[in-house]
Tab-separated table of C-alpha atoms in Angstrom:
chain	number	residue	atom	x	y	z
Y	1	MET	CA	37.009	59.384	-14.170
Y	2	THR	CA	36.262	63.103	-14.357
Y	3	GLU	CA	33.147	64.983	-15.341
Y	4	ASN	CA	32.221	68.646	-15.801
Y	5	LYS	CA	35.538	70.364	-15.199
Y	6	GLY	CA	34.832	73.723	-13.574
Y	7	PRO	CA	36.466	76.551	-11.643
Y	8	ALA	CA	35.488	75.241	-8.209
Y	9	GLY	CA	37.338	72.666	-6.142
Y	10	GLU	CA	37.017	68.979	-6.911
Y	11	VAL	CA	35.676	65.916	-5.127
Y	12	TRP	CA	37.186	62.427	-5.003
Y	13	LEU	CA	34.957	59.479	-4.091
Y	14	VAL	CA	37.444	57.095	-2.473
Y	15	GLY	CA	36.767	53.514	-1.491
Y	16	ALA	CA	38.890	52.627	1.560
Y	17	GLY	CA	38.467	48.873	1.247
Y	18	CYS	CA	37.079	46.785	4.069
Y	19	GLY	CA	40.094	45.921	6.197
Y	20	ARG	CA	43.715	46.538	6.996
Y	21	GLY	CA	45.998	46.601	3.987
Y	22	LEU	CA	43.182	46.916	1.440
Y	23	LEU	CA	43.380	50.658	0.776
Y	24	THR	CA	44.877	51.136	-2.688
Y	25	ARG	CA	47.981	53.181	-3.421
Y	26	GLU	CA	45.867	55.670	-5.380
Y	27	GLY	CA	43.582	55.986	-2.372
Y	28	ARG	CA	46.510	56.687	-0.025
Y	29	GLU	CA	47.963	59.308	-2.357
Y	30	THR	CA	44.590	61.038	-2.700
Y	31	LEU	CA	44.029	61.170	1.062
Y	32	ALA	CA	47.514	62.596	1.601
Y	33	ARG	CA	46.634	65.585	-0.628
Y	34	ALA	CA	43.120	66.248	0.656
Y	35	HIS	CA	41.995	69.549	2.190
Y	36	THR	CA	38.703	68.184	3.553
Y	37	VAL	CA	37.633	64.560	4.185
Y	38	LEU	CA	34.082	63.388	4.846
Y	39	TYR	CA	34.324	59.857	6.228
Y	40	ASP	CA	31.963	57.087	7.285
Y	41	ALA	CA	31.864	55.109	10.528
Y	42	LEU	CA	33.006	51.853	8.917
Y	43	VAL	CA	36.170	53.202	7.282
Y	44	PRO	CA	39.089	50.926	8.278
Y	45	LEU	CA	41.697	52.409	10.590
Y	46	ASP	CA	44.478	52.349	8.037
Y	47	GLY	CA	42.322	54.546	5.805
Y	48	LEU	CA	41.963	57.185	8.532
Y	49	ARG	CA	45.707	57.131	9.173
Y	50	GLU	CA	46.431	58.127	5.580
Y	51	ILE	CA	44.434	61.361	5.792
Y	52	ASN	CA	46.505	64.511	5.492
Y	53	PRO	CA	46.983	65.539	9.168
Y	54	ARG	CA	46.395	69.158	8.177
Y	55	ALA	CA	43.083	68.357	6.508
Y	56	GLU	CA	39.631	69.119	7.874
Y	57	TRP	CA	38.063	65.828	9.087
Y	58	LEU	CA	34.265	65.608	9.012
Y	59	PRO	CA	32.630	62.393	10.326
Y	60	VAL	CA	29.289	61.773	8.660
Y	61	GLY	CA	28.364	58.451	10.284
Y	62	LYS	CA	26.490	56.076	7.986
Y	63	ARG	CA	25.960	52.786	9.825
Y	64	SER	CA	22.877	50.759	9.168
Y	65	GLY	CA	20.019	52.469	10.982
Y	66	ARG	CA	22.299	55.036	12.654
Y	67	HIS	CA	23.086	57.891	10.292
Y	68	SER	CA	24.608	61.024	11.841
Y	69	MET	CA	23.863	62.945	8.615
Y	70	ASP	CA	21.299	62.183	5.913
Y	71	GLN	CA	22.412	61.700	2.317
Y	72	GLU	CA	20.983	64.976	1.042
Y	73	SER	CA	22.952	66.873	3.698
Y	74	ILE	CA	26.136	65.012	2.770
Y	75	ASN	CA	25.625	65.915	-0.886
Y	76	GLY	CA	25.174	69.559	0.064
Y	77	LEU	CA	28.278	69.543	2.253
Y	78	LEU	CA	30.395	68.058	-0.565
Y	79	ILE	CA	29.215	70.786	-2.932
Y	80	ARG	CA	29.758	73.560	-0.396
Y	81	LYS	CA	33.299	72.462	0.453
Y	82	ALA	CA	34.207	72.075	-3.216
Y	83	ARG	CA	32.927	75.583	-3.936
Y	84	GLU	CA	35.377	76.840	-1.314
Y	85	GLY	CA	38.061	75.756	-3.779
Y	86	LYS	CA	39.130	72.717	-1.759
Y	87	MET	CA	40.214	69.231	-2.731
Y	88	VAL	CA	37.464	67.218	-1.037
Y	89	VAL	CA	37.516	63.470	-0.402
Y	90	ARG	CA	34.408	61.430	0.349
Y	91	LEU	CA	35.872	58.367	2.093
Y	92	LYS	CA	33.809	55.209	2.437
Y	93	GLY	CA	34.405	51.662	3.551
Y	94	GLY	CA	34.537	49.129	0.736
Y	95	ASP	CA	33.780	50.628	-2.681
Y	96	SER	CA	31.819	53.835	-3.242
Y	97	PHE	CA	29.682	52.346	-5.994
Y	98	VAL	CA	28.797	49.043	-4.278
Y	99	PHE	CA	25.892	49.997	-1.991
Y	100	GLY	CA	27.893	53.058	-0.981
Y	101	ARG	CA	25.532	55.615	-2.567
Y	102	GLY	CA	28.462	57.002	-4.504
Y	103	GLY	CA	26.316	57.232	-7.599
Y	104	GLU	CA	23.887	59.570	-5.837
Y	105	GLU	CA	26.756	61.793	-4.740
Y	106	ALA	CA	28.215	61.838	-8.241
Y	107	LEU	CA	24.851	62.869	-9.700
Y	108	ALA	CA	24.516	65.699	-7.169
Y	109	LEU	CA	28.052	66.919	-7.855
Y	110	GLN	CA	27.590	66.748	-11.612
Y	111	ALA	CA	24.299	68.655	-11.414
Y	112	ALA	CA	26.086	71.349	-9.379
Y	113	GLY	CA	28.893	71.621	-11.947
Y	114	ILE	CA	31.528	70.171	-9.591
Y	115	SER	CA	34.341	68.039	-11.015
Y	116	TRP	CA	34.392	64.564	-9.472
Y	117	HIS	CA	36.680	61.543	-9.563
Y	118	VAL	CA	36.403	57.936	-8.412
Y	119	VAL	CA	39.081	55.850	-6.697
Y	120	PRO	CA	37.802	52.240	-6.558
Y	121	GLY	CA	37.964	50.255	-3.327
Y	122	VAL	CA	37.980	46.571	-2.408
Y	123	SER	CA	34.385	45.572	-1.691
Y	124	SER	CA	33.551	43.497	1.378
Y	125	SER	CA	31.200	41.421	-0.792
Y	126	ILE	CA	34.262	39.616	-2.170
Y	127	ALA	CA	37.076	40.337	0.279
Y	128	VAL	CA	35.382	39.290	3.528
Y	129	PRO	CA	34.214	35.850	2.269
Y	130	GLU	CA	37.692	35.345	0.828
Y	131	HIS	CA	39.246	36.361	4.154
Y	132	PHE	CA	37.212	33.636	5.872
Y	133	GLY	CA	38.107	31.080	3.186
Y	134	ILE	CA	34.905	31.140	1.130
Y	135	PRO	CA	35.313	31.634	-2.644
Y	136	VAL	CA	32.249	33.335	-4.107
Y	137	THR	CA	32.721	31.286	-7.299
Y	138	HIS	CA	33.981	27.715	-7.560
Y	139	ARG	CA	34.084	25.352	-10.505
Y	140	GLY	CA	31.202	22.912	-10.347
Y	141	LEU	CA	29.470	24.735	-7.485
Y	142	ALA	CA	28.969	28.398	-8.371
Y	143	ARG	CA	29.475	29.981	-11.793
Y	144	SER	CA	28.202	33.372	-10.637
Y	145	PHE	CA	27.583	35.446	-7.540
Y	146	THR	CA	24.932	38.046	-6.762
Y	147	VAL	CA	25.386	40.873	-4.280
Y	148	VAL	CA	22.178	41.959	-2.564
Y	149	THR	CA	21.495	44.705	-0.044
Y	150	GLY	CA	19.938	43.443	3.161
Y	151	HIS	CA	17.771	46.526	3.582
Y	152	THR	CA	16.078	48.678	0.983
Y	153	ARG	CA	14.708	52.211	0.767
Y	154	ASP	CA	10.995	52.657	1.504
Y	155	GLY	CA	10.601	48.986	2.398
Y	156	GLN	CA	10.939	47.793	-1.201
Y	157	GLU	CA	11.077	43.996	-1.359
Y	158	GLU	CA	13.551	41.922	-3.334
Y	159	ASP	CA	12.349	39.518	-5.993
Y	160	TRP	CA	12.731	36.498	-3.721
Y	161	GLN	CA	11.537	34.075	-6.384
Y	162	ALA	CA	14.245	35.222	-8.791
Y	163	LEU	CA	16.924	35.072	-6.081
Y	164	ALA	CA	15.862	31.579	-5.030
Y	165	ARG	CA	16.208	30.321	-8.607
Y	166	LEU	CA	19.825	31.458	-8.925
Y	167	GLN	CA	22.327	28.606	-8.833
Y	168	GLY	CA	25.322	30.720	-7.844
Y	169	THR	CA	26.305	32.377	-4.571
Y	170	LEU	CA	24.118	34.957	-2.858
Y	171	VAL	CA	25.956	37.617	-0.836
Y	172	PHE	CA	23.792	39.805	1.397
Y	173	LEU	CA	25.317	43.002	2.779
Y	174	MET	CA	23.872	44.844	5.797
Y	175	GLY	CA	21.249	42.142	6.262
Y	176	LEU	CA	21.731	40.778	9.771
Y	177	GLU	CA	18.575	42.421	11.139
Y	178	ARG	CA	16.588	40.662	8.398
Y	179	LEU	CA	18.339	37.282	8.629
Y	180	GLU	CA	15.195	35.399	9.563
Y	181	THR	CA	13.249	36.961	6.691
Y	182	ILE	CA	16.039	36.238	4.186
Y	183	CYS	CA	16.261	32.555	5.110
Y	184	ARG	CA	12.484	32.058	5.320
Y	185	ARG	CA	11.727	33.719	1.974
Y	186	LEU	CA	14.443	31.837	0.094
Y	187	ILE	CA	13.105	28.529	1.428
Y	188	LEU	CA	9.531	29.558	0.671
Y	189	GLU	CA	10.473	30.352	-2.956
Y	190	GLY	CA	12.233	27.039	-3.554
Y	191	LYS	CA	15.742	27.044	-2.069
Y	192	ALA	CA	16.462	23.780	-0.286
Y	193	PRO	CA	16.378	24.183	3.512
Y	194	ASP	CA	19.732	22.388	3.761
Y	195	THR	CA	21.482	24.885	1.444
Y	196	PRO	CA	24.779	25.829	3.135
Y	197	ALA	CA	24.871	29.358	4.523
Y	198	SER	CA	27.269	31.402	6.634
Y	199	ILE	CA	27.331	34.633	8.617
Y	200	LEU	CA	30.664	36.443	8.576
Y	201	CYS	CA	30.838	38.951	11.429
Y	202	GLY	CA	33.423	41.682	11.949
Y	203	GLY	CA	35.682	40.653	9.082
Y	204	TYR	CA	39.267	41.944	9.313
Y	205	THR	CA	38.880	42.895	13.003
Y	206	SER	CA	40.159	41.323	16.212
Y	207	GLN	CA	36.601	40.192	17.022
Y	208	GLU	CA	35.745	38.440	13.774
Y	209	ILE	CA	33.711	35.229	13.888
Y	210	ARG	CA	32.250	32.875	11.301
Y	211	LEU	CA	28.962	31.059	11.870
Y	212	ASP	CA	28.163	28.174	9.503
Y	213	GLY	CA	24.867	26.410	9.037
Y	214	THR	CA	22.006	26.026	6.573
Y	215	LEU	CA	19.093	28.190	5.559
Y	216	ALA	CA	16.972	26.189	8.016
Y	217	ASP	CA	19.107	26.586	11.127
Y	218	LEU	CA	21.193	29.731	10.564
Y	219	PRO	CA	18.818	32.173	12.373
Y	220	GLU	CA	18.877	30.023	15.519
Y	221	LYS	CA	22.662	29.682	15.383
Y	222	ALA	CA	22.965	33.445	15.006
Y	223	ARG	CA	20.944	33.989	18.184
Y	224	ALA	CA	22.751	31.292	20.151
Y	225	GLN	CA	26.287	32.275	19.127
Y	226	GLY	CA	25.929	36.050	19.194
Y	227	ALA	CA	26.081	37.231	15.586
Y	228	PHE	CA	26.812	40.956	15.331
Y	229	ALA	CA	27.094	43.712	12.744
Y	230	PRO	CA	28.790	44.489	10.458
Y	231	ALA	CA	28.030	41.098	8.976
Y	232	ILE	CA	27.785	39.423	5.599
Y	233	ILE	CA	25.305	36.627	4.937
Y	234	LEU	CA	26.450	34.171	2.291
Y	235	VAL	CA	24.173	31.505	0.794
Y	236	GLY	CA	25.229	28.707	-1.530
Y	237	PRO	CA	27.250	25.486	-1.830
Y	238	VAL	CA	30.569	27.354	-1.503
Y	239	ALA	CA	29.699	28.016	2.154
Y	240	GLY	CA	29.909	24.272	2.756
Y	241	LEU	CA	33.414	23.702	1.342
Y	242	GLY	CA	34.954	23.782	4.806
Y	243	LEU	CA	37.940	25.892	3.755
Y	244	ARG	CA	39.816	27.595	6.596
Y	245	PRO	CA	42.823	29.791	5.675
Y	246	ALA	CA	45.789	29.709	8.036
Y	247	ARG	CA	46.156	32.635	10.394
Y	248	GLU	CA	49.526	34.009	11.419
Y	249	ASP	CA	50.357	33.147	15.011
Y	250	ASP	CA	51.744	36.089	16.934
Y	251	PRO	CA	54.232	34.800	19.514
Y	252	GLU	CA	53.337	37.737	21.771
Y	253	LYS	CA	49.719	38.815	21.592
Y	254	ILE	CA	49.578	42.562	22.207
Y	255	LEU	CA	46.311	44.505	22.383
Y	256	VAL	CA	46.048	48.303	22.447
Y	257	THR	CA	42.944	50.385	23.061
Y	258	GLY	CA	42.086	54.091	23.072
Y	259	THR	CA	41.444	56.449	20.164
Y	260	PRO	CA	42.197	55.336	16.592
Y	261	VAL	CA	45.103	57.792	16.476
Y	262	PHE	CA	46.665	56.470	19.690
Y	263	CYS	CA	46.213	52.858	18.605
Y	264	GLY	CA	47.868	53.655	15.279
Y	265	GLU	CA	50.813	55.443	16.909
Y	266	VAL	CA	51.468	52.491	19.205
Y	267	ALA	CA	51.089	49.979	16.372
Y	268	ARG	CA	53.628	51.855	14.247
Y	269	ALA	CA	56.079	52.236	17.128
Y	270	LEU	CA	55.955	48.521	17.903
Y	271	ALA	CA	56.105	47.539	14.230
Y	272	SER	CA	59.500	49.266	14.126
Y	273	VAL	CA	60.836	46.556	16.473
Y	274	GLY	CA	59.021	43.697	14.740
Y	275	LYS	CA	55.991	43.407	17.032
Y	276	THR	CA	52.437	42.923	15.777
Y	277	VAL	CA	49.622	44.710	17.575
Y	278	THR	CA	45.870	44.160	17.554
Y	279	GLU	CA	44.025	47.482	17.686
Y	280	LEU	CA	40.752	47.922	19.561
Y	281	PRO	CA	39.811	51.624	19.328
Y	282	ILE	CA	36.933	52.297	21.714
Y	283	LEU	CA	37.209	56.096	21.933
Y	284	GLU	CA	36.960	58.838	19.342
Y	285	LEU	CA	37.446	62.581	19.369
Y	286	GLU	CA	34.781	65.149	18.549
Y	287	PRO	CA	36.390	68.531	17.760
Y	288	LEU	CA	34.821	71.546	19.451
Y	289	PHE	CA	36.434	74.211	17.295
Y	290	GLN	CA	33.592	76.620	17.988
Y	291	ASN	CA	34.988	77.055	21.508
Y	292	ILE	CA	38.311	78.540	20.391
Y	293	PRO	CA	38.215	82.268	21.265
Y	294	GLU	CA	38.802	84.754	18.483
Y	295	ASP	CA	41.438	86.503	20.586
Y	296	PHE	CA	43.469	83.337	21.275
Y	297	ASP	CA	46.656	85.269	20.483
Y	298	ARG	CA	45.951	87.758	23.292
Y	299	TYR	CA	46.885	85.081	25.802
Y	300	GLY	CA	50.553	84.915	26.703
Y	301	TRP	CA	50.540	81.130	26.993
Y	302	LEU	CA	48.811	78.317	25.102
Y	303	VAL	CA	48.709	75.176	27.244
Y	304	PHE	CA	48.343	71.688	25.772
Y	305	THR	CA	47.859	68.507	27.781
Y	306	SER	CA	47.899	65.973	24.932
Y	307	ARG	CA	48.980	65.331	21.380
Y	308	ASN	CA	45.300	65.446	20.453
Y	309	GLY	CA	45.000	69.046	21.605
Y	310	VAL	CA	48.015	70.162	19.579
Y	311	ARG	CA	46.916	68.275	16.498
Y	312	LEU	CA	43.349	69.567	16.606
Y	313	PHE	CA	44.309	73.195	17.328
Y	314	PHE	CA	46.622	73.358	14.326
Y	315	ARG	CA	44.112	71.536	12.156
Y	316	TRP	CA	41.610	74.281	13.001
Y	317	PHE	CA	44.308	76.958	12.593
Y	318	ARG	CA	45.067	75.880	9.037
Y	319	SER	CA	41.496	75.127	7.955
Y	320	ALA	CA	40.447	78.571	9.254
Y	321	ARG	CA	43.353	80.052	7.262
Y	322	GLN	CA	44.805	81.831	10.260
Y	323	ASP	CA	48.048	83.798	9.942
Y	324	PHE	CA	50.991	82.140	11.713
Y	325	ARG	CA	52.295	85.574	12.654
Y	326	ARG	CA	49.500	85.691	15.223
Y	327	LEU	CA	51.493	83.134	17.232
Y	328	GLY	CA	54.711	85.169	17.159
Y	329	GLN	CA	54.437	86.424	20.768
Y	330	VAL	CA	52.735	83.340	22.230
Y	331	ARG	CA	54.561	80.863	24.457
Y	332	PHE	CA	53.668	77.177	24.687
Y	333	ALA	CA	53.400	74.850	27.669
Y	334	CYS	CA	53.097	71.074	27.223
Y	335	ILE	CA	52.366	68.305	29.666
Y	336	GLY	CA	55.041	65.926	28.389
Y	337	GLN	CA	57.465	64.790	25.741
Y	338	GLY	CA	54.896	63.304	23.358
Y	339	THR	CA	52.887	66.533	23.353
Y	340	ALA	CA	56.069	68.559	22.857
Y	341	GLU	CA	57.065	66.349	19.912
Y	342	GLU	CA	53.679	66.954	18.294
Y	343	LEU	CA	54.135	70.698	18.811
Y	344	ALA	CA	57.581	70.491	17.202
Y	345	ASP	CA	56.024	68.732	14.213
Y	346	GLN	CA	53.867	71.851	13.807
Y	347	GLY	CA	56.984	74.070	13.820
Y	348	PHE	CA	57.017	75.286	17.436
Y	349	GLN	CA	59.130	74.428	20.474
Y	350	ALA	CA	57.663	73.988	23.944
Y	351	ASP	CA	58.706	76.798	26.300
Y	352	LEU	CA	57.623	74.934	29.420
Y	353	MET	CA	57.337	71.242	30.312
Y	354	PRO	CA	57.351	69.643	33.792
Y	355	GLU	CA	59.829	66.928	34.712
Y	356	VAL	CA	56.920	64.705	35.801
Y	357	PHE	CA	54.336	64.478	33.050
Y	358	THR	CA	51.098	65.007	34.994
Y	359	ALA	CA	48.433	67.724	34.951
Y	360	GLU	CA	49.198	68.524	38.599
Y	361	ASP	CA	52.902	69.101	37.936
Y	362	LEU	CA	52.152	71.158	34.821
Y	363	GLY	CA	49.781	73.358	36.809
Y	364	ARG	CA	52.316	73.764	39.611
Y	365	LEU	CA	55.090	74.739	37.159
Y	366	LEU	CA	52.813	77.233	35.400
Y	367	GLY	CA	51.912	78.736	38.762
Y	368	GLU	CA	55.597	79.232	39.519
Y	369	THR	CA	56.479	80.555	36.035
Y	370	LEU	CA	53.657	82.930	35.092
Y	371	GLU	CA	54.073	86.527	36.134
Y	372	ALA	CA	51.390	88.800	37.481
Y	373	GLY	CA	49.111	89.794	34.623
Y	374	ASP	CA	49.993	86.774	32.448
Y	375	ARG	CA	47.048	84.855	31.083
Y	376	CYS	CA	47.055	81.301	29.779
Y	377	LEU	CA	44.619	79.502	27.490
Y	378	LEU	CA	44.094	75.829	28.323
Y	379	LEU	CA	43.293	73.884	25.141
Y	380	ARG	CA	42.346	70.382	26.210
Y	381	ALA	CA	39.654	67.714	26.500
Y	382	GLU	CA	36.204	68.606	27.769
Y	383	GLU	CA	36.745	66.254	30.721
Y	384	GLY	CA	40.247	67.479	31.489
Y	385	SER	CA	41.942	66.717	34.804
Y	386	PRO	CA	40.865	69.085	37.613
Y	387	ASP	CA	44.433	68.961	38.975
Y	388	LEU	CA	45.652	71.495	36.407
Y	389	VAL	CA	43.154	74.244	37.236
Y	390	ARG	CA	43.384	73.465	40.952
Y	391	GLU	CA	47.099	74.300	40.926
Y	392	LEU	CA	46.520	77.449	38.846
Y	393	ASP	CA	43.807	78.597	41.253
Y	394	ARG	CA	46.084	77.898	44.205
Y	395	ALA	CA	48.795	80.088	42.638
Y	396	GLY	CA	46.272	82.828	41.788
Y	397	ARG	CA	47.016	82.693	38.043
Y	398	LYS	CA	44.632	83.896	35.342
Y	399	TYR	CA	43.482	81.316	32.819
Y	400	ARG	CA	40.668	80.325	30.520
Y	401	ASP	CA	39.814	76.631	30.278
Y	402	VAL	CA	38.638	75.839	26.722
Y	403	PRO	CA	37.239	72.401	25.855
Y	404	LEU	CA	38.874	71.871	22.459
Y	405	TYR	CA	37.519	68.382	21.956
Y	406	ARG	CA	35.191	65.842	23.485
Y	407	ILE	CA	36.157	62.213	24.018
Y	408	ARG	CA	33.234	59.943	23.328
Y	409	THR	CA	32.677	56.229	23.223
Y	410	ARG	CA	33.175	54.723	19.808
Y	411	LYS	CA	30.565	52.306	18.532
Y	412	ILE	CA	32.342	48.950	18.543
Y	413	LEU	CA	31.299	45.471	17.608
Y	414	THR	CA	28.947	43.756	20.012
Y	415	GLY	CA	28.284	40.101	20.548
Y	416	ALA	CA	31.927	39.032	20.375
Y	417	GLU	CA	33.881	37.518	23.244
Y	418	THR	CA	34.085	39.865	26.233
Y	419	ARG	CA	36.849	38.118	28.190
Y	420	LEU	CA	40.179	38.892	26.554
Y	421	ALA	CA	43.517	37.266	27.304
Y	422	PRO	CA	46.344	39.080	25.517
Y	423	GLN	CA	49.825	38.757	26.921
Y	424	VAL	CA	50.150	42.549	26.951
Y	425	MET	CA	47.340	45.118	27.249
Y	426	ILE	CA	48.196	48.760	26.467
Y	427	PHE	CA	46.146	51.741	27.683
Y	428	GLY	CA	46.594	55.389	26.704
Y	429	SER	CA	44.228	57.175	29.118
Y	430	GLY	CA	42.162	56.710	32.232
Y	431	ARG	CA	38.993	57.172	30.185
Y	432	GLY	CA	40.179	54.390	27.875
Y	433	VAL	CA	40.653	52.094	30.886
Y	434	ARG	CA	37.172	52.768	32.214
Y	435	GLU	CA	35.432	52.351	28.863
Y	436	PHE	CA	37.368	49.139	28.169
Y	437	PHE	CA	36.273	47.519	31.437
Y	438	ARG	CA	32.673	48.504	30.809
Y	439	ARG	CA	32.723	46.021	27.914
Y	440	PHE	CA	35.516	43.551	28.567
Y	441	THR	CA	37.407	41.697	31.256
Y	442	LEU	CA	41.085	40.776	31.213
Y	443	ALA	CA	42.737	37.514	32.169
Y	444	PRO	CA	44.557	38.004	35.497
Y	445	GLU	CA	47.907	36.996	33.994
Y	446	THR	CA	47.795	39.808	31.396
Y	447	ARG	CA	50.620	42.337	31.675
Y	448	VAL	CA	49.090	45.856	31.653
Y	449	LEU	CA	51.222	48.691	30.281
Y	450	CYS	CA	50.027	52.286	30.698
Y	451	ILE	CA	51.273	55.473	29.087
Y	452	GLY	CA	51.348	57.446	32.343
Y	453	PRO	CA	50.672	57.396	36.101
Y	454	VAL	CA	47.079	58.647	35.882
Y	455	THR	CA	46.246	55.869	33.439
Y	456	ALA	CA	48.038	53.336	35.652
Y	457	ARG	CA	46.003	54.468	38.654
Y	458	ALA	CA	42.776	53.902	36.693
Y	459	ALA	CA	43.979	50.409	35.700
Y	460	ARG	CA	44.685	49.495	39.336
Y	461	GLU	CA	41.288	50.837	40.382
Y	462	ALA	CA	39.766	48.570	37.721
Y	463	GLY	CA	41.370	45.560	39.413
Y	464	CYS	CA	44.518	45.043	37.333
Y	465	SER	CA	47.445	43.681	39.327
Y	466	GLN	CA	50.366	43.558	36.893
Y	467	VAL	CA	50.448	47.265	35.990
Y	468	GLU	CA	53.491	49.073	34.601
Y	469	THR	CA	53.982	52.663	33.451
Y	470	ALA	CA	56.170	53.720	30.536
Y	471	ALA	CA	59.108	55.817	31.760
Y	472	ILE	CA	58.565	58.139	28.787
Y	473	HIS	CA	54.875	58.878	28.311
Y	474	SER	CA	54.597	58.350	24.563
Y	475	ALA	CA	54.200	55.584	21.990
Y	476	ALA	CA	57.999	55.373	21.804
Y	477	GLY	CA	58.090	55.026	25.591
Y	478	ILE	CA	55.632	52.148	25.398
Y	479	ARG	CA	57.847	50.505	22.797
Y	480	ASP	CA	60.886	50.907	25.038
Y	481	ALA	CA	59.001	49.484	28.018
Y	482	LEU	CA	58.118	46.369	26.041
Y	483	GLU	CA	61.747	46.121	24.999
Y	484	LYS	CA	62.651	46.313	28.731
Y	485	LYS	CA	64.407	49.661	28.322
Y	486	GLY	CA	62.117	51.656	30.559
Y	487	SER	CA	59.039	51.047	32.680
Y	488	ARG	CA	57.953	51.745	36.219
Y	489	PRO	CA	55.830	49.551	38.467
């Protein structure tokens, strides 16, 4: 659907679906062509993976009660980016027009004379109940279903009397905080207290749970059993059918944690050898592009200590429309093979890489290689290892340490089981280890596989006993370690 064709760029409102495998082909193709993507917190991981790696990524939050940007600001940002002549994607979980405020964005774009398009998504109002085995319609039980928002603007109340009279299925989205009110008002307006009802928490995630009960006892069950958001509340006879779809049994349960990008890289590497991975991303990256110095090309060396640094620098480079000739006299140093491979994907070869992939060894090699007067620009995480700069200081080398990105804790589901027992647990960073053990514990028999020695040290400090390190510090190295081709105790 297109309106008001104009000379500016265009905006696509894309629904990402509500779980793995539910992003449509049209959605994937649109994301692959995007210049700028504004995405919400609840976008499934496979939606984020389809974004053009050279695109500008702009997180705009949007969880119930925790908005990082208000709707008016999002509308303005969409218009501004489109007027820069860009192909802009507004990426949302579920469907843009089902409580996604896509209509408001379309109105703002149309009023500004910006062309807009819609790519429908699979709404959680249907897909999540179906995933748990609950049909929203069923012959003889429910001839209709009604989707209701659990919270409304300016405290506006639903017509509880009208909802209570409906004979079909009621599906409440974003309503967990008002569960007690929902159940009480429906009973008060005539719904039978023993009407079947369910809470479906964390659908399509490794922490999903289903709580069944009735309007009378569901609030108490939610408290006792730890219901958590995102959740769907479903009311009606179909909740009492007792259907439970079969789940595929994975002969080797493998869990990976870290950033969404790292989890995705590991999942793809292991899928190539027929292994299924459960992803638990607990970290996310916040770009700090404002820290990149204007004279970055006046440094003889650019130093990267992770794939993330390479990926983010070149994302900024392209979005800022820099000239690649500015990098003609620059040399590149990388901490390891995975970082060097990412650099090669950007069209550049690493000039320097230590045999042992640690910050200390990289710093030592730079100290031995740089000549008097050489300067290097360190482009890395805000909480980068002090070993790198310690070695540079020891060698008397000139450098500037630039925090290119910040690693922060990702908001994950709460209330689910905290003791996990996978056969294999994969970590990609020491920070990932520490954040994981702030929330979870591991069964002692779990085999722990780490991407590098620093990560392995953090795992041992956290109390893990069966710790191995991939011989090659990359997703492919992790795959090889699981295939018994290369790991170190």
